[in-house]
Structure formats: C-alpha cells, structure tokens
C-alpha cells in the first residue's frame, strides 16, 4: 500500500512538472499550494514633478484629509459632506463591497465537506396468500402488513491537497480589497465632481453678475444716447446701437442662468436629491479663493494614495490566485467519502446499521488539453492585469502633471487678464468722459465696452479654470477624504472682477457738456459731400464754415489736413483715415 501511494505521488509530481504546474519543491514552499504567489509589480514612477521648483507648489506630504477645505468655502464643505452621506452611487459601490464580502464567506465554506446528503424511505407491504384471512390465521394473530424503512447520511470531502480552495479564497479576498478600493475611488471622484459642479455654478454666477452690471451700464448709455440724439448732438445710430448692445447683453444673462440651473441640477443628483432649487443653500458669493501653495507631495506617493491603483493591483493579485485554481485541475483530486445508515425491517423486527468510509481519486486525464488552455488563459489575464496597472500608473502621473501645469498656467493667465481688465476699465472710464463731453462717438464707447466685457469675462473663466485645475490635481493625487480629518484652510480672500464704470446720468438737454451743444442749434445737420460721406457734427472743428465749391472740405485747412483744429486728434485722425479710404481723389 505504501509503495502504491509513493508511486502515485511521484507520477503526479512528474506529470505536474511536465505539464507546466508548480514543481514539488515550490509546492511545498508555497504552503502546499500550486500556482505562483502574488508579488506586487513595480511601476515606473518619476522621482520629481516637472514643475516642482515653482513657488506655487509644495512637495510636502499631502494631507490625508478633506482637501476641499483649502478653498475655505463653507457651502462646498457642506456639499461634499452630503455627497459622502447621501450619494446613491456610493451606496451602490458599498453594496458591491458587501456582496464581495459575502462571496468571500461562501468561498471559505468550500474548505469544509463539499457534499452532504441525507436519504430515507419508508415502505409498507401486504402479504396475501390462501388462508391469510381464515379463522385460524386470525386466531393466531397473523398480520398481513409489514414495514421496511431506511435512513442514511452520506458525506464527501475533497481535501485541499493542492491548494485549490485556498487559492480561491486568496482570489476572492483580493476581489474584496479591490471592491473596497473601488468604493474609495468612487468617493474621491464624486467629491471632486461636486466640487467641479460647484465651481462651475460660481463661475456662471460671477459672469451673470458681471453682465448684470454691464446691462445697467448699457441702460444708462441708452438713456444718454437718446438724450444726445434728441438734442441733435448725435445721430440715430447711437441710440439704436446702444439698444442693440443692451438687448444682446440681456440675452447673455439667460445663458448664464441656464448654466447655473444645469450645475444646480447636477449638484442635486450628486447629493442624492431630485433636481430642485438649491438657491437658499447657494447664496450669491464670489468664487472660492485659492490657497497660497498647491501641496502635491512626490510622485512615489501616488501608488499608495490612489485608490484606482490599489484596485488595479488587487485585481492582479486575484488573477494570480486564479492561476493556482486552474493549475490544481491538472492534478488528481483526493476525496474522502463516507456514509452511515439504519434499516428497519418489520418482517424480523430488527434494525440493521451499515456504513462505509474510504478515499477516492478523480483525475481528468483525458481533458488535459482543455485544462492546459485554461491555465494559459488565466496566465494571459494576469499579464493583462499587470499591463493595465502599469498604464494606470502612467496615466495617474499624466493627470497630476496636467492638473499642475493647468493650475500654474491658468494662474499666469489670470495675472495677465487682471492687468488687462484694469487697463480696459480705465479706458472705458475715459471713453465715457469723452462721450459725455461730446469728443467721442458712441461707437468708440461701444468698442471700449465690448473690449472690457471680453477681458472681464475671460478673467472670470480663467479663475474658474484655475480652480478646476486645482480640483483635478487633488482628484488625480487620489487624496482620500476621511471624515475624521480636517485640513487647514489657507485660502486667501475671494476676489471679484473689476466693477463696471457707470456714466453720469443726463436726462435734460441743458445738462449736456459744451462739446455736445456745438450742434444743438443745427438740428443734427451733418456736412455731406457729393459721394454720400458724412461726419457727425460733434466731431467737426469749432470753425464749421465750408467752401462753396467743395462742401466736404473744411474751412481753414489744407487739402490733406483733415484733423487740424479738432479737439481729439487721435479720434479725428482715425475718422479721417476711414473717410479717405472711401473717397476718390479730388483735385
């Protein structure tokens, strides 16, 4: 018997080694389990960030806490808390964790006897023969009925000789870890998403406030241009163009209100609510302020912090254990079978107990091709999981680098646009003064206003993009927000865009400055040449006498000296250039 067992062990080891299974020595070293043990793969990670020398970055360890607190916005703090407590996607991910834990318990149960069976039966018989009902038989107490019953219990237990079930437990435990990491990644992504939606809401709100102020400015300009037109100090173009600009600005207000509503609906769903009006909780306030420095740590911390990288590594570990499960199918399965039963016979009136116990061996020798293909399949899936982990590590670094460079460059854009906005606002103030005094047309003010609006709108967008880059950076860093941790708020005071200048209201013709009154008695007359060219009267020199032979030529000027005597040489030179471009040569 001993020789037979040794023969089967040697034969099994030789066949297993020849078929690609774990060698006998490795099987013993692995704790009597076939298949490879999982070794976390190394990933290619840079030593430093590209822009680590920037004064706006800090390579200190990233706080394992609520990163959004660096923005110092209580409304955002409340929204992220609601996401953690009420988001339905997080609940779905939590249910997956519970399912994985239950699946692990189920897999552990396979270590115990895998087959149990209880059988039983009861039969009642009747014996009919000649004379069975005779008086003599009845006198003797003959009963033609008798019973036979049986009950037995059978059990079979496949010994985990090759580690098949232990590898399955390893695989399912790794799957549980992966589901927990997936839940953590969902929390990181959803809280970053609600922060992005909140920032987009604030950006749209800031743009709405900007264009509301622009609408107030343009409404004043409309009234002023109407007053000047009634006084004869401006053509009908001025009030018409100002009204068109005013209504175009009103149209933009509706688009920003649309963006705010869409962002609000998105926030509602992220916080586990039906889309509703969150206005009371999102009071009008500037965009969140930025921290003094962006803390990014070092690239090597990504593997430890990012939940999706932990998930990918655990998926690879689960797949590695499946190779052991598939390899065990190549080897004979050793089982221990047994049963015990009792038979009761009514004929003899006795109970008979029987049972057996013994080993059994099953081996799918004729299915080796299929089983080897299964091992190769699981091995290829392990390579796929490792390659996916390597790629995720590279993508993680790219996302962080994109977030960092976006944060830095958007900051540069904000700095340039702040200077441009200040200059354009000052230019608009001067243009308003010139328009009030009659030394500039409304078209000049219109261009200045559109330039200011474009720059101020770009400044708001750049500030929002810088905030979104900060959110993307922290999301890419994988900083898991823990409820019990607090991050110190180091944000500066939020800053709004430059205010829009307002023109001085003029409701009476008598209140117009002197420069506008130069044509008050001329009833909005313009000097027109035979080619249909005209100049607004308020742009003419104070000596408006024209030559009789050349009504377009100004008195007291040479043939090319159009701008001589004009109160605003820059404006007049520009206007003269435009007129010459349309006018043929006149001797």
Coordinates of C-alpha atoms in Angstrom, one line a residue:
X1 CA 0.0 0.0 0.0
X2 CA 2.8 2.4 0.9
X3 CA 4.5 1.6 -2.4
X4 CA 1.4 2.4 -4.3
X5 CA 1.0 5.8 -2.6
X6 CA 4.6 6.6 -3.3
X7 CA 4.2 5.6 -6.9
X8 CA 1.2 7.9 -7.3
X9 CA 2.9 10.8 -5.7
X10 CA 6.0 10.5 -7.9
X11 CA 3.8 10.1 -11.0
X12 CA 1.7 13.1 -10.1
X13 CA 4.8 15.3 -9.4
X14 CA 6.4 14.3 -12.7
X15 CA 3.2 14.8 -14.7
X16 CA 2.6 18.1 -13.0
X17 CA 6.0 19.4 -13.7
X18 CA 5.9 18.3 -17.3
X19 CA 2.5 20.0 -17.8
X20 CA 3.7 23.3 -16.5
X21 CA 2.4 23.0 -13.0
X22 CA 4.2 24.1 -9.9
X23 CA 7.2 21.9 -9.1
X24 CA 7.0 19.8 -6.0
X25 CA 9.6 21.9 -4.1
X26 CA 7.8 25.1 -5.0
X27 CA 4.5 23.5 -4.0
X28 CA 5.9 22.8 -0.5
X29 CA 7.5 26.2 -0.2
X30 CA 4.2 27.9 -1.2
X31 CA 2.4 26.2 1.7
X32 CA 1.3 23.1 -0.3
X33 CA -0.4 25.3 -2.9
X34 CA 0.2 25.1 -6.7
X35 CA 0.4 28.2 -8.8
X36 CA 2.5 31.4 -8.3
X37 CA 2.4 33.5 -5.2
X38 CA 1.5 37.1 -5.9
X39 CA 4.2 39.7 -5.9
X40 CA 3.1 43.3 -6.3
X41 CA 4.5 44.5 -9.6
X42 CA 6.8 47.6 -9.7
X43 CA 5.6 50.6 -11.7
X44 CA 7.6 53.3 -13.5
X45 CA 7.3 56.5 -11.4
X46 CA 9.3 59.7 -11.9
X47 CA 11.3 61.0 -8.9
X48 CA 10.0 64.6 -9.1
X49 CA 7.3 66.6 -10.7
X50 CA 8.2 68.6 -13.8
X51 CA 7.3 71.9 -12.2
X52 CA 8.3 71.1 -8.6
X53 CA 10.5 74.2 -8.5
X54 CA 7.5 76.5 -8.9
X55 CA 7.0 78.8 -5.9
X56 CA 3.3 78.0 -6.1
X57 CA 3.9 74.3 -5.4
X58 CA 4.8 72.5 -2.2
X59 CA 6.2 68.9 -2.2
X60 CA 5.3 68.4 1.4
X61 CA 3.3 65.2 2.1
X62 CA -0.3 65.6 1.1
X63 CA -2.7 65.7 4.0
X64 CA -4.9 62.6 4.2
X65 CA -8.0 64.7 4.7
X66 CA -10.6 66.9 3.2
X67 CA -8.6 68.6 0.5
X68 CA -11.5 70.9 -0.4
X69 CA -11.2 72.8 2.9
X70 CA -8.2 74.6 1.5
X71 CA -10.7 76.7 -0.5
X72 CA -12.3 77.9 2.7
X73 CA -15.9 77.7 1.3
X74 CA -18.5 76.5 3.9
X75 CA -21.0 75.8 1.2
X76 CA -18.6 73.5 -0.6
X77 CA -17.8 71.8 2.7
X78 CA -21.5 71.1 3.2
X79 CA -22.0 69.7 -0.3
X80 CA -19.1 67.3 0.0
X81 CA -20.5 66.0 3.3
X82 CA -23.8 65.4 1.6
X83 CA -22.2 63.5 -1.2
X84 CA -20.5 61.2 1.3
X85 CA -23.7 60.6 3.3
X86 CA -26.4 60.6 0.6
X87 CA -25.0 59.8 -2.9
X88 CA -26.6 56.8 -4.5
X89 CA -23.6 55.8 -6.5
X90 CA -21.6 55.4 -3.3
X91 CA -24.4 53.3 -1.8
X92 CA -24.2 51.1 -4.9
X93 CA -20.5 50.7 -4.5
X94 CA -21.0 49.9 -0.8
X95 CA -23.4 47.2 -1.8
X96 CA -20.7 45.7 -4.1
X97 CA -18.4 45.6 -1.1
X98 CA -21.0 43.7 0.9
X99 CA -21.5 41.3 -2.0
X100 CA -17.8 40.7 -2.2
X101 CA -17.6 40.0 1.5
X102 CA -20.5 37.5 1.3
X103 CA -18.8 35.9 -1.7
X104 CA -15.6 35.5 0.3
X105 CA -17.5 33.8 3.2
X106 CA -19.1 31.5 0.6
X107 CA -15.7 30.6 -0.8
X108 CA -14.3 29.9 2.6
X109 CA -17.1 27.4 3.2
X110 CA -15.7 25.2 0.4
X111 CA -12.9 24.1 2.7
X112 CA -15.4 22.0 4.6
X113 CA -17.1 18.8 3.3
X114 CA -18.4 19.8 -0.1
X115 CA -21.1 17.1 -0.4
X116 CA -23.7 16.1 2.2
X117 CA -26.7 14.0 1.5
X118 CA -29.5 12.5 3.7
X119 CA -31.6 9.7 2.2
X120 CA -34.6 7.9 3.7
X121 CA -37.6 5.9 2.7
X122 CA -40.5 4.0 4.3
X123 CA -42.4 1.2 2.6
X124 CA -45.4 -0.7 3.8
X125 CA -46.2 -4.1 2.3
X126 CA -49.1 -6.5 2.4
X127 CA -48.8 -10.3 2.0
X128 CA -51.8 -12.1 0.6
X129 CA -51.9 -15.8 0.4
X130 CA -54.5 -18.5 0.7
X131 CA -55.8 -18.8 4.2
X132 CA -54.5 -15.5 5.3
X133 CA -58.0 -14.4 6.3
X134 CA -59.0 -17.8 7.7
X135 CA -60.2 -18.0 11.3
X136 CA -57.2 -20.0 12.3
X137 CA -54.9 -17.2 11.0
X138 CA -56.9 -14.6 12.8
X139 CA -56.8 -16.7 15.9
X140 CA -53.0 -16.9 15.7
X141 CA -52.8 -13.1 15.3
X142 CA -51.5 -13.1 11.8
X143 CA -50.9 -9.6 10.4
X144 CA -50.5 -9.4 6.6
X145 CA -48.9 -6.0 6.7
X146 CA -45.3 -5.2 7.5
X147 CA -43.0 -2.2 7.1
X148 CA -39.4 -1.6 5.9
X149 CA -37.7 1.8 6.5
X150 CA -34.2 3.1 5.9
X151 CA -32.3 6.3 6.7
X152 CA -28.7 7.1 5.8
X153 CA -26.3 10.1 5.8
X154 CA -23.6 10.4 3.2
X155 CA -20.7 12.9 3.1
X156 CA -17.8 13.6 0.7
X157 CA -14.9 15.9 1.4
X158 CA -12.3 16.8 -1.2
X159 CA -9.1 17.5 0.6
X160 CA -7.4 20.8 -0.4
X161 CA -4.2 18.8 -1.2
X162 CA -3.1 21.2 -4.0
X163 CA -4.4 24.4 -2.5
X164 CA -7.3 24.7 -4.9
X165 CA -9.7 26.1 -2.4
X166 CA -7.1 28.2 -0.6
X167 CA -6.2 29.9 -3.9
X168 CA -9.8 30.5 -4.5
X169 CA -10.0 32.2 -1.1
X170 CA -7.0 34.3 -1.9
X171 CA -8.6 35.4 -5.2
X172 CA -11.9 36.3 -3.5
X173 CA -10.1 38.2 -0.7
X174 CA -8.2 40.2 -3.3
X175 CA -11.5 40.9 -5.1
X176 CA -12.9 42.2 -1.8
X177 CA -9.9 44.5 -1.4
X178 CA -10.5 45.7 -5.0
X179 CA -14.1 46.4 -4.3
X180 CA -13.1 48.5 -1.2
X181 CA -10.6 50.4 -3.3
X182 CA -13.3 50.9 -6.0
X183 CA -15.6 52.4 -3.3
X184 CA -12.8 54.7 -2.2
X185 CA -12.1 55.8 -5.8
X186 CA -15.8 56.5 -6.2
X187 CA -15.8 58.7 -3.1
X188 CA -12.7 60.6 -4.5
X189 CA -14.3 61.0 -7.9
X190 CA -17.8 62.1 -6.7
X191 CA -16.5 64.7 -4.2
X192 CA -14.2 66.1 -6.9
X193 CA -17.2 66.1 -9.3
X194 CA -19.4 68.0 -6.9
X195 CA -16.6 70.5 -6.3
X196 CA -16.3 71.0 -10.1
X197 CA -20.0 71.5 -10.4
X198 CA -20.0 74.0 -7.5
X199 CA -17.1 75.9 -9.1
X200 CA -19.0 76.0 -12.5
X201 CA -22.0 77.3 -10.7
X202 CA -20.0 80.1 -9.1
X203 CA -18.3 80.9 -12.4
X204 CA -21.7 81.2 -14.1
X205 CA -22.9 83.3 -11.2
X206 CA -20.0 85.6 -11.4
X207 CA -20.5 86.0 -15.1
X208 CA -24.2 86.7 -14.5
X209 CA -23.3 89.4 -12.0
X210 CA -20.8 90.9 -14.4
X211 CA -23.3 91.1 -17.3
X212 CA -25.9 92.4 -15.0
X213 CA -23.6 95.4 -14.2
X214 CA -22.9 95.7 -17.9
X215 CA -26.6 95.7 -18.6
X216 CA -27.1 98.6 -16.1
X217 CA -24.2 100.4 -17.7
X218 CA -25.7 99.9 -21.2
X219 CA -29.2 101.0 -19.9
X220 CA -27.6 104.3 -18.8
X221 CA -25.8 104.6 -22.1
X222 CA -29.2 104.1 -23.9
X223 CA -30.7 106.9 -22.0
X224 CA -27.7 109.1 -22.6
X225 CA -27.6 108.4 -26.3
X226 CA -31.3 109.2 -26.6
X227 CA -30.8 112.5 -24.8
X228 CA -27.9 113.4 -27.1
X229 CA -30.0 112.3 -30.1
X230 CA -32.9 114.5 -29.1
X231 CA -30.5 117.4 -28.5
X232 CA -29.1 116.9 -32.0
X233 CA -25.7 116.1 -30.7
X234 CA -25.7 112.5 -32.0
X235 CA -27.1 110.6 -34.9
X236 CA -29.8 108.0 -34.7
X237 CA -27.1 105.3 -34.9
X238 CA -26.1 105.9 -31.3
X239 CA -29.4 105.0 -29.5
X240 CA -30.0 102.2 -32.0
X241 CA -26.6 100.6 -31.4
X242 CA -26.8 101.1 -27.7
X243 CA -30.2 99.5 -27.6
X244 CA -28.9 96.5 -29.6
X245 CA -26.0 96.1 -27.3
X246 CA -28.3 96.3 -24.2
X247 CA -30.6 93.6 -25.5
X248 CA -27.7 91.4 -26.6
X249 CA -26.4 91.6 -23.0
X250 CA -29.8 90.6 -21.7
X251 CA -29.7 87.5 -23.9
X252 CA -26.4 86.5 -22.3
X253 CA -28.0 86.8 -18.9
X254 CA -30.3 84.0 -19.8
X255 CA -27.5 81.8 -21.0
X256 CA -25.7 82.2 -17.6
X257 CA -28.9 81.4 -15.8
X258 CA -29.2 78.3 -17.8
X259 CA -25.7 77.2 -16.9
X260 CA -26.4 77.9 -13.2
X261 CA -29.5 75.8 -13.3
X262 CA -27.8 72.9 -15.0
X263 CA -25.0 73.0 -12.5
X264 CA -27.5 73.1 -9.7
X265 CA -29.3 70.1 -11.1
X266 CA -26.0 68.2 -11.3
X267 CA -25.3 69.1 -7.7
X268 CA -28.7 67.9 -6.6
X269 CA -28.2 64.5 -8.1
X270 CA -24.7 64.2 -6.7
X271 CA -26.1 64.9 -3.2
X272 CA -28.8 62.3 -3.6
X273 CA -31.7 64.6 -4.3
X274 CA -34.1 65.1 -7.2
X275 CA -33.2 68.2 -9.2
X276 CA -34.5 71.1 -7.1
X277 CA -33.8 74.7 -6.3
X278 CA -30.7 74.9 -4.1
X279 CA -30.7 78.7 -4.1
X280 CA -31.1 79.1 -0.3
X281 CA -28.0 76.9 0.2
X282 CA -26.0 78.6 -2.6
X283 CA -26.2 82.2 -1.7
X284 CA -24.6 84.8 -4.0
X285 CA -20.9 85.0 -3.2
X286 CA -17.7 85.2 -5.1
X287 CA -15.8 82.1 -6.3
X288 CA -13.7 80.3 -3.8
X289 CA -10.2 81.7 -3.2
X290 CA -7.1 79.8 -4.0
X291 CA -4.6 78.6 -1.3
X292 CA -1.2 80.1 -1.1
X293 CA 0.5 76.9 -2.3
X294 CA -0.6 73.8 -4.0
X295 CA 0.6 70.8 -2.0
X296 CA 1.3 67.9 -4.3
X297 CA 3.7 65.6 -2.5
X298 CA 6.0 63.4 -4.5
X299 CA 5.2 61.0 -7.4
X300 CA 6.1 57.9 -5.4
X301 CA 3.1 58.5 -3.1
X302 CA 0.7 58.1 -5.9
X303 CA 0.8 54.3 -5.7
X304 CA 0.0 54.4 -2.1
X305 CA -2.7 57.1 -2.2
X306 CA -4.7 56.5 -5.4
X307 CA -7.5 54.0 -4.8
X308 CA -7.7 53.1 -8.5
X309 CA -4.1 51.9 -8.5
X310 CA -4.7 49.9 -5.4
X311 CA -7.7 48.4 -7.1
X312 CA -5.7 47.5 -10.2
X313 CA -3.0 45.9 -8.0
X314 CA -5.7 43.8 -6.1
X315 CA -7.2 42.8 -9.4
X316 CA -3.8 41.5 -10.5
X317 CA -3.5 39.6 -7.2
X318 CA -6.9 38.0 -7.6
X319 CA -6.0 36.9 -11.1
X320 CA -2.6 35.5 -9.9
X321 CA -4.5 33.3 -7.5
X322 CA -6.8 32.0 -10.2
X323 CA -3.8 30.5 -12.0
X324 CA -3.4 28.3 -8.9
X325 CA -7.0 27.3 -9.1
X326 CA -6.7 26.4 -12.8
X327 CA -3.4 24.5 -12.2
X328 CA -4.9 22.4 -9.5
X329 CA -7.4 21.0 -12.1
X330 CA -4.4 19.3 -13.8
X331 CA -3.8 17.2 -10.7
X332 CA -5.8 14.3 -9.2
X333 CA -8.4 15.3 -6.7
X334 CA -8.2 13.3 -3.4
X335 CA -11.5 12.9 -1.6
X336 CA -12.7 11.1 1.5
X337 CA -16.2 9.6 1.2
X338 CA -18.4 8.1 3.9
X339 CA -21.9 7.2 4.9
X340 CA -23.9 5.6 7.7
X341 CA -27.4 4.3 7.7
X342 CA -30.0 2.3 9.5
X343 CA -32.5 -0.2 8.0
X344 CA -35.6 -1.4 10.0
X345 CA -37.4 -4.5 8.8
X346 CA -40.8 -5.2 10.1
X347 CA -40.5 -8.9 9.0
X348 CA -37.9 -9.8 11.5
X349 CA -38.4 -6.8 13.8
X350 CA -34.8 -5.8 13.9
X351 CA -32.7 -2.7 13.0
X352 CA -29.6 -3.1 10.8
X353 CA -26.9 -0.5 10.8
X354 CA -24.5 -0.1 7.9
X355 CA -21.9 2.3 6.7
X356 CA -18.6 2.8 4.9
X357 CA -15.7 5.3 4.7
X358 CA -12.8 5.4 2.2
X359 CA -10.8 7.5 -0.1
X360 CA -11.4 8.2 -3.8
X361 CA -9.4 9.7 -6.6
X362 CA -10.6 11.6 -9.6
X363 CA -8.4 12.8 -12.4
X364 CA -9.4 14.4 -15.6
X365 CA -6.6 12.9 -17.6
X366 CA -8.4 12.9 -20.9
X367 CA -9.2 16.6 -20.6
X368 CA -5.6 17.8 -20.3
X369 CA -5.7 19.9 -23.4
X370 CA -8.7 21.9 -22.2
X371 CA -7.3 22.3 -18.7
X372 CA -3.9 23.4 -20.0
X373 CA -5.6 26.0 -22.2
X374 CA -7.4 27.2 -19.1
X375 CA -4.1 27.7 -17.3
X376 CA -2.7 29.6 -20.2
X377 CA -5.8 31.8 -20.3
X378 CA -5.5 32.7 -16.6
X379 CA -1.8 33.4 -17.1
X380 CA -2.5 35.8 -20.0
X381 CA -5.2 37.5 -17.9
X382 CA -2.6 38.1 -15.2
X383 CA -0.3 39.7 -17.8
X384 CA -3.2 41.9 -18.9
X385 CA -3.9 43.0 -15.4
X386 CA -0.3 43.9 -14.8
X387 CA -0.1 45.8 -18.0
X388 CA -3.3 47.7 -17.1
X389 CA -1.7 48.6 -13.7
X390 CA 1.4 49.9 -15.4
X391 CA -0.7 52.0 -17.8
X392 CA -2.8 53.3 -14.9
X393 CA 0.3 54.4 -13.1
X394 CA 1.5 56.4 -16.1
X395 CA -2.0 57.9 -16.6
X396 CA -2.1 58.9 -13.0
X397 CA 1.2 60.8 -13.3
X398 CA -0.1 62.4 -16.5
X399 CA -3.3 63.5 -14.8
X400 CA -1.4 65.1 -12.0
X401 CA 1.1 66.8 -14.3
X402 CA -1.9 68.1 -16.4
X403 CA -3.5 69.4 -13.3
X404 CA -0.3 71.1 -12.1
X405 CA 0.5 72.8 -15.4
X406 CA -3.1 73.8 -15.8
X407 CA -3.1 75.4 -12.3
X408 CA 0.1 77.3 -12.9
X409 CA -0.6 78.5 -16.5
X410 CA -4.2 79.5 -15.6
X411 CA -2.6 81.5 -12.8
X412 CA -0.4 83.2 -15.3
X413 CA -3.4 83.9 -17.5
X414 CA -5.3 85.3 -14.5
X415 CA -2.4 87.7 -13.7
X416 CA -2.3 89.0 -17.3
X417 CA -6.0 89.4 -17.5
X418 CA -6.2 91.2 -14.2
X419 CA -3.8 93.9 -15.6
X420 CA -5.7 93.9 -18.9
X421 CA -9.1 94.3 -17.1
X422 CA -7.7 97.2 -15.0
X423 CA -6.5 99.0 -18.1
X424 CA -9.6 98.3 -20.2
X425 CA -11.8 99.5 -17.3
X426 CA -9.8 102.8 -17.1
X427 CA -10.0 103.1 -20.9
X428 CA -13.8 102.7 -20.7
X429 CA -14.0 105.3 -17.9
X430 CA -12.1 107.8 -20.2
X431 CA -14.3 106.9 -23.1
X432 CA -17.4 107.6 -21.1
X433 CA -16.0 111.0 -20.1
X434 CA -15.2 111.8 -23.8
X435 CA -18.7 110.7 -24.9
X436 CA -20.3 112.8 -22.2
X437 CA -18.2 115.8 -23.4
X438 CA -19.0 115.2 -27.0
X439 CA -15.5 114.5 -28.1
X440 CA -16.1 110.8 -28.9
X441 CA -18.9 108.9 -30.7
X442 CA -20.8 106.1 -29.1
X443 CA -19.1 103.7 -31.4
X444 CA -15.9 104.5 -29.6
X445 CA -17.5 103.8 -26.2
X446 CA -19.1 100.6 -27.6
X447 CA -15.8 99.2 -28.7
X448 CA -14.2 100.0 -25.3
X449 CA -17.1 98.4 -23.5
X450 CA -17.0 95.3 -25.6
X451 CA -13.3 95.0 -25.0
X452 CA -13.8 95.4 -21.3
X453 CA -16.6 92.8 -21.3
X454 CA -14.4 90.3 -23.3
X455 CA -11.5 90.7 -20.9
X456 CA -13.5 90.6 -17.7
X457 CA -15.4 87.5 -19.0
X458 CA -12.1 85.9 -19.8
X459 CA -10.8 86.8 -16.3
X460 CA -13.7 85.0 -14.7
X461 CA -13.3 82.0 -16.9
X462 CA -9.6 81.8 -16.2
X463 CA -10.2 82.0 -12.4
X464 CA -12.7 79.2 -12.7
X465 CA -10.3 77.1 -14.8
X466 CA -7.6 77.6 -12.2
X467 CA -10.0 76.3 -9.6
X468 CA -11.0 73.4 -11.7
X469 CA -7.3 72.6 -12.3
X470 CA -6.8 72.5 -8.5
X471 CA -9.7 70.1 -8.2
X472 CA -8.3 67.9 -11.0
X473 CA -4.9 67.9 -9.3
X474 CA -6.3 66.8 -6.0
X475 CA -8.5 64.2 -7.7
X476 CA -5.5 62.9 -9.6
X477 CA -3.5 62.7 -6.4
X478 CA -6.1 60.3 -5.1
X479 CA -6.3 62.1 -1.7
X480 CA -9.0 60.0 0.0
X481 CA -11.2 62.3 2.1
X482 CA -11.6 60.9 5.5
X483 CA -14.5 62.1 7.7
X484 CA -12.4 62.4 10.9
X485 CA -9.6 64.5 9.4
X486 CA -9.5 68.2 8.9
X487 CA -7.4 70.2 6.5
X488 CA -6.3 73.7 7.4
X489 CA -7.8 76.3 5.3
X490 CA -5.1 78.6 3.9
X491 CA -7.1 80.3 1.1
X492 CA -6.9 84.0 0.6
X493 CA -9.9 86.2 0.5
X494 CA -12.0 85.7 -2.6
X495 CA -11.7 88.5 -5.2
X496 CA -14.4 89.6 -7.6
X497 CA -13.9 91.1 -11.0
X498 CA -13.4 94.8 -11.5
X499 CA -16.6 96.8 -11.2
X500 CA -18.1 98.2 -14.3
X501 CA -17.9 102.0 -14.6
X502 CA -21.2 103.9 -14.8
X503 CA -21.8 107.0 -17.0
X504 CA -23.1 110.2 -15.4
X505 CA -26.9 110.3 -15.9
X506 CA -28.0 113.2 -18.2
X507 CA -31.8 113.5 -18.5
X508 CA -32.0 117.0 -19.8
X509 CA -30.6 118.6 -23.0
X510 CA -29.5 121.6 -20.9
X511 CA -27.2 119.2 -18.9
X512 CA -25.1 118.2 -21.9
X513 CA -21.5 119.3 -21.8
X514 CA -20.4 122.1 -24.1
X515 CA -18.9 119.8 -26.7
X516 CA -22.3 118.3 -27.3
X517 CA -24.0 121.6 -27.7
X518 CA -22.0 122.6 -30.8
X519 CA -24.8 121.3 -33.0
X520 CA -27.7 121.8 -30.7
X521 CA -28.9 124.6 -32.9
X522 CA -28.0 122.9 -36.1
X523 CA -30.8 120.3 -35.7
X524 CA -28.4 117.4 -36.2
X525 CA -27.1 118.7 -39.5
X526 CA -24.2 116.9 -41.0
X527 CA -21.6 118.1 -43.6
X528 CA -22.1 115.7 -46.5
X529 CA -20.1 115.6 -49.7
X530 CA -21.4 114.6 -53.1
X531 CA -20.3 111.0 -52.5
X532 CA -22.6 110.4 -49.5
X533 CA -19.8 110.7 -46.9
X534 CA -20.8 112.4 -43.6
X535 CA -19.2 113.3 -40.4
X536 CA -21.0 113.6 -37.1
X537 CA -21.3 117.4 -36.3
X538 CA -19.9 117.0 -32.8
X539 CA -16.6 115.8 -34.5
X540 CA -16.2 118.9 -36.7
X541 CA -13.9 121.7 -35.8
X542 CA -15.4 124.6 -34.0
X543 CA -15.0 126.7 -37.2
X544 CA -17.6 124.8 -39.3
X545 CA -17.6 127.0 -42.4
X546 CA -17.3 125.0 -45.6
X547 CA -16.1 126.0 -49.0
X548 CA -18.9 126.6 -51.5
X549 CA -17.2 124.7 -54.3
X550 CA -16.1 121.8 -52.0
X551 CA -18.8 121.4 -49.3
X552 CA -16.8 118.4 -47.8
X553 CA -13.6 120.5 -47.3
X554 CA -13.2 122.2 -44.0
X555 CA -12.5 125.9 -44.0
X556 CA -9.1 127.0 -42.9
X557 CA -7.5 123.6 -43.6
X558 CA -5.1 122.4 -46.3
X559 CA -6.0 119.7 -48.8
X560 CA -4.7 116.9 -46.6
X561 CA -5.1 118.5 -43.1
X562 CA -8.3 117.0 -42.1
X563 CA -7.6 116.9 -38.4
X564 CA -6.3 120.4 -38.0
X565 CA -8.2 122.1 -35.1
X566 CA -10.0 119.0 -33.9
X567 CA -10.3 118.7 -30.1
X568 CA -9.4 114.9 -30.1
X569 CA -6.6 114.4 -32.7
X570 CA -6.5 110.6 -32.2
X571 CA -10.2 110.1 -32.9
X572 CA -10.2 112.5 -35.8
X573 CA -7.2 111.1 -37.5
X574 CA -8.8 107.7 -37.4
X575 CA -12.0 109.0 -38.7
X576 CA -10.2 111.0 -41.4
X577 CA -8.3 107.9 -42.5
X578 CA -11.6 105.9 -42.8
X579 CA -13.1 108.7 -44.9
X580 CA -10.1 108.9 -47.2
X581 CA -10.3 105.2 -47.8
X582 CA -13.8 105.5 -49.2
X583 CA -13.3 108.8 -51.1
X584 CA -11.8 109.1 -54.6
X585 CA -9.1 111.5 -55.4
X586 CA -10.3 115.1 -55.7
X587 CA -8.2 117.8 -57.3

